[in-house]
Amino acid sequence: NWKPHLLGAIRNRQESAMQFQIDNMTCGGCARSVTKAIHSVDPQAKVDIDLPQKRVTVESGVDRSAVASVLEDAGFSPRPAA
């Protein structure tokens, strides 16, 4: 699912870390789907998944809203991690 409208979000490659709580990420298949979704908008993103805590940490040059958008498109419900 390539999203050309999100290309502008990649312009500034300054990396930043963001965390999301994804309560409906329940298994290894979900974790792979989350990683795939994030890599669809930023193939170079570093994705760290803590499945027991249902938390994902992303280091990316793409802004938080673009990452949240692709996660929602993949069927997940991301919210800011506490």
Coordinates of N, CA, C and O in Angstrom, one line a residue:
N1 N 0.8 -1.2 0.0 CA 0.0 0.0 0.0 C 0.9 1.3 0.0 O 1.0 1.9 1.0
W2 N 1.4 1.6 -1.1 CA 2.3 2.8 -1.2 C 1.4 4.0 -1.1 O 0.3 4.1 -1.7
K3 N 1.8 5.0 -0.3 CA 1.0 6.2 -0.1 C 1.8 7.4 -0.6 O 2.6 8.0 0.2
P4 N 1.7 7.7 -1.9 CA 2.5 8.9 -2.4 C 2.2 10.2 -1.7 O 3.2 11.0 -1.6
H5 N 1.1 10.4 -1.1 CA 0.8 11.6 -0.4 C 1.6 11.7 0.9 O 1.7 12.8 1.5
L6 N 2.2 10.6 1.4 CA 3.0 10.7 2.6 C 4.5 10.9 2.2 O 5.3 11.1 3.1
L7 N 4.8 11.0 0.9 CA 6.2 11.2 0.6 C 6.8 12.4 1.1 O 8.0 12.5 1.5
G8 N 6.0 13.5 1.2 CA 6.5 14.7 1.8 C 7.0 14.6 3.2 O 7.8 15.3 3.7
A9 N 6.4 13.6 3.9 CA 6.8 13.4 5.3 C 8.2 12.9 5.4 O 8.9 12.9 6.5
I10 N 8.8 12.3 4.3 CA 10.1 11.8 4.3 C 11.2 12.8 4.0 O 12.4 12.6 4.2
R11 N 10.8 14.0 3.5 CA 11.7 15.0 3.1 C 12.8 15.3 4.1 O 14.0 15.3 3.7
N12 N 12.5 15.5 5.3 CA 13.5 15.8 6.4 C 13.8 14.5 7.1 O 13.0 14.0 7.8
R13 N 15.0 14.0 6.8 CA 15.4 12.7 7.3 C 15.9 12.8 8.8 O 16.6 11.9 9.2
Q14 N 15.6 13.8 9.5 CA 16.1 13.9 10.9 C 15.3 12.8 11.7 O 14.1 12.8 11.7
E15 N 16.1 11.9 12.2 CA 15.4 10.7 12.9 C 14.9 11.2 14.3 O 15.5 12.0 15.0
S16 N 13.8 10.7 14.6 CA 13.2 10.9 16.0 C 12.6 9.6 16.4 O 12.1 8.8 15.6
A17 N 12.5 9.4 17.7 CA 11.9 8.2 18.3 C 10.5 8.5 18.8 O 10.2 9.6 19.3
M18 N 9.6 7.6 18.5 CA 8.2 7.7 18.9 C 7.8 6.4 19.4 O 8.2 5.3 19.0
Q19 N 6.8 6.4 20.4 CA 6.3 5.1 20.9 C 4.8 5.1 20.8 O 4.1 6.2 20.9
F20 N 4.3 4.0 20.4 CA 2.8 3.8 20.3 C 2.4 2.6 21.2 O 3.1 1.6 21.2
Q21 N 1.3 2.7 21.8 CA 0.6 1.6 22.4 C -0.4 1.0 21.4 O -1.2 1.8 20.9
I22 N -0.3 -0.3 21.1 CA -1.2 -0.9 20.2 C -1.9 -2.1 20.8 O -1.4 -3.2 20.8
D23 N -3.0 -1.8 21.5 CA -3.7 -2.8 22.3 C -4.2 -4.0 21.5 O -4.3 -5.1 22.0
N24 N -4.4 -3.8 20.2 CA -4.9 -5.0 19.4 C -3.8 -5.7 18.6 O -4.0 -6.5 17.7
M25 N -2.5 -5.5 19.1 CA -1.3 -6.2 18.6 C -1.1 -7.4 19.5 O -0.5 -7.2 20.6
T26 N -1.6 -8.5 19.2 CA -1.6 -9.6 20.1 C -0.7 -10.8 19.8 O -0.6 -11.7 20.7
C27 N -0.1 -10.9 18.7 CA 0.7 -12.0 18.3 C 1.9 -11.7 17.4 O 2.0 -10.5 17.0
G28 N 2.7 -12.6 17.1 CA 3.8 -12.4 16.3 C 3.4 -12.0 14.9 O 4.1 -11.2 14.2
G29 N 2.3 -12.5 14.4 CA 1.8 -12.1 13.1 C 1.4 -10.6 13.1 O 1.7 -9.9 12.1
C30 N 0.8 -10.2 14.1 CA 0.5 -8.7 14.3 C 1.8 -7.9 14.3 O 1.9 -6.9 13.7
A31 N 2.8 -8.4 15.0 CA 4.0 -7.6 15.1 C 4.7 -7.5 13.7 O 5.2 -6.4 13.4
R32 N 4.6 -8.6 12.9 CA 5.2 -8.5 11.6 C 4.4 -7.5 10.7 O 4.9 -6.8 9.9
S33 N 3.0 -7.5 10.9 CA 2.2 -6.6 10.1 C 2.5 -5.2 10.5 O 2.5 -4.3 9.6
V34 N 2.7 -4.9 11.8 CA 3.0 -3.6 12.3 C 4.4 -3.1 11.6 O 4.5 -2.0 11.1
T35 N 5.4 -4.0 11.7 CA 6.7 -3.7 11.1 C 6.6 -3.4 9.6 O 7.1 -2.4 9.1
K36 N 5.8 -4.2 8.9 CA 5.7 -4.1 7.5 C 5.0 -2.8 7.2 O 5.4 -2.1 6.2
A37 N 3.9 -2.4 7.9 CA 3.2 -1.2 7.7 C 4.2 0.0 7.9 O 4.2 1.0 7.1
I38 N 5.0 0.0 8.9 CA 5.9 1.1 9.2 C 6.9 1.2 8.1 O 7.2 2.3 7.6
H39 N 7.5 0.1 7.7 CA 8.5 0.1 6.6 C 7.9 0.5 5.3 O 8.6 0.9 4.4
S40 N 6.6 0.4 5.1 CA 5.9 0.9 3.9 C 6.0 2.4 3.7 O 6.1 2.9 2.6
V41 N 6.1 3.1 4.8 CA 6.2 4.6 4.7 C 7.7 5.0 4.9 O 8.1 6.1 4.5
D42 N 8.5 4.2 5.6 CA 9.9 4.5 5.8 C 10.7 3.2 5.9 O 10.8 2.6 7.0
P43 N 11.2 2.7 4.7 CA 11.9 1.4 4.7 C 13.2 1.4 5.6 O 13.6 0.3 6.0
Q44 N 13.7 2.5 6.0 CA 14.9 2.6 6.9 C 14.5 2.8 8.4 O 15.4 2.9 9.2
A45 N 13.3 2.8 8.7 CA 12.9 3.0 10.1 C 13.4 1.8 10.9 O 13.4 0.7 10.5
K46 N 13.8 2.1 12.2 CA 14.1 1.1 13.1 C 12.9 0.8 14.0 O 12.3 1.8 14.6
V47 N 12.4 -0.4 14.0 CA 11.2 -0.8 14.7 C 11.5 -1.8 15.8 O 12.1 -2.8 15.5
D48 N 11.1 -1.4 17.0 CA 11.4 -2.3 18.2 C 10.0 -2.6 18.8 O 9.3 -1.7 19.2
I49 N 9.6 -3.9 18.8 CA 8.3 -4.3 19.3 C 8.4 -5.0 20.6 O 9.2 -5.9 20.8
D50 N 7.7 -4.5 21.6 CA 7.5 -5.2 22.9 C 6.1 -5.8 22.9 O 5.2 -5.2 23.3
L51 N 6.0 -7.1 22.5 CA 4.7 -7.7 22.3 C 4.0 -7.9 23.6 O 2.8 -7.6 23.7
P52 N 4.6 -8.3 24.7 CA 3.9 -8.5 26.0 C 3.3 -7.1 26.5 O 2.2 -7.1 27.0
Q53 N 4.0 -6.0 26.2 CA 3.5 -4.7 26.6 C 2.6 -4.1 25.6 O 2.1 -3.0 25.8
K54 N 2.6 -4.7 24.4 CA 1.8 -4.2 23.2 C 2.3 -2.7 22.9 O 1.5 -1.9 22.6
R55 N 3.6 -2.6 22.8 CA 4.2 -1.3 22.6 C 5.2 -1.4 21.4 O 5.9 -2.4 21.3
V56 N 5.2 -0.4 20.6 CA 6.2 -0.3 19.5 C 6.9 1.0 19.6 O 6.3 2.1 19.8
T57 N 8.3 0.9 19.5 CA 9.1 2.1 19.4 C 9.6 2.2 18.0 O 10.1 1.2 17.4
V58 N 9.5 3.4 17.4 CA 9.9 3.6 16.0 C 10.9 4.8 16.0 O 10.7 5.8 16.6
E59 N 12.1 4.5 15.4 CA 13.0 5.6 15.1 C 12.9 5.8 13.6 O 13.3 5.0 12.8
S60 N 12.5 7.0 13.2 CA 12.2 7.3 11.8 C 12.3 8.8 11.5 O 12.1 9.6 12.4
G61 N 12.6 9.1 10.3 CA 12.5 10.5 9.8 C 11.1 10.9 9.4 O 10.9 12.1 9.1
V62 N 10.2 10.0 9.4 CA 8.8 10.3 9.1 C 8.1 10.8 10.3 O 8.4 10.3 11.4
D63 N 7.2 11.7 10.1 CA 6.5 12.2 11.3 C 5.5 11.3 11.9 O 5.0 10.3 11.3
R64 N 5.2 11.5 13.2 CA 4.3 10.6 14.0 C 3.0 10.4 13.3 O 2.5 9.2 13.3
S65 N 2.4 11.4 12.7 CA 1.0 11.2 12.1 C 1.1 10.3 10.9 O 0.1 9.6 10.7
A66 N 2.2 10.3 10.2 CA 2.3 9.4 9.0 C 2.4 8.0 9.5 O 1.8 7.1 8.9
V67 N 3.2 7.7 10.5 CA 3.3 6.4 11.1 C 2.0 5.9 11.6 O 1.5 4.8 11.3
A68 N 1.3 6.8 12.4 CA 0.0 6.4 12.9 C -1.0 6.1 11.8 O -1.8 5.1 11.9
S69 N -0.9 6.8 10.7 CA -1.9 6.6 9.6 C -1.7 5.3 9.0 O -2.7 4.6 8.7
V70 N -0.4 4.9 8.7 CA -0.2 3.5 8.1 C -0.6 2.4 9.0 O -1.0 1.4 8.6
L71 N -0.4 2.6 10.3 CA -0.8 1.6 11.3 C -2.3 1.5 11.3 O -2.8 0.3 11.3
E72 N -3.0 2.6 11.3 CA -4.5 2.5 11.2 C -5.0 1.8 9.9 O -5.9 1.0 9.9
D73 N -4.3 2.2 8.8 CA -4.7 1.5 7.5 C -4.4 0.0 7.6 O -5.1 -0.7 6.9
A74 N -3.5 -0.4 8.4 CA -3.2 -1.9 8.5 C -4.1 -2.5 9.5 O -4.0 -3.7 9.7
G75 N -5.1 -1.8 10.1 CA -6.0 -2.4 11.0 C -5.7 -2.3 12.5 O -6.4 -2.9 13.3
F76 N -4.7 -1.5 12.8 CA -4.3 -1.4 14.2 C -4.8 0.0 14.8 O -5.2 0.9 14.0
S77 N -4.8 0.0 16.1 CA -5.3 1.2 16.8 C -4.2 1.9 17.6 O -4.2 1.6 18.9
P78 N -3.3 2.6 17.0 CA -2.2 3.1 17.8 C -2.6 4.3 18.6 O -3.5 5.1 18.2
R79 N -2.0 4.4 19.8 CA -2.2 5.6 20.6 C -0.9 5.9 21.3 O 0.0 5.0 21.4
P80 N -0.7 7.2 21.7 CA 0.6 7.5 22.3 C 0.9 6.6 23.5 O 0.0 6.4 24.3
A81 N 2.1 6.1 23.6 CA 2.4 5.3 24.8 C 2.7 6.2 26.0 O 3.2 7.3 25.9
A82 N 2.2 5.7 27.1 CA 2.4 6.5 28.4 C 3.8 6.4 28.9 O 4.5 5.5 28.6

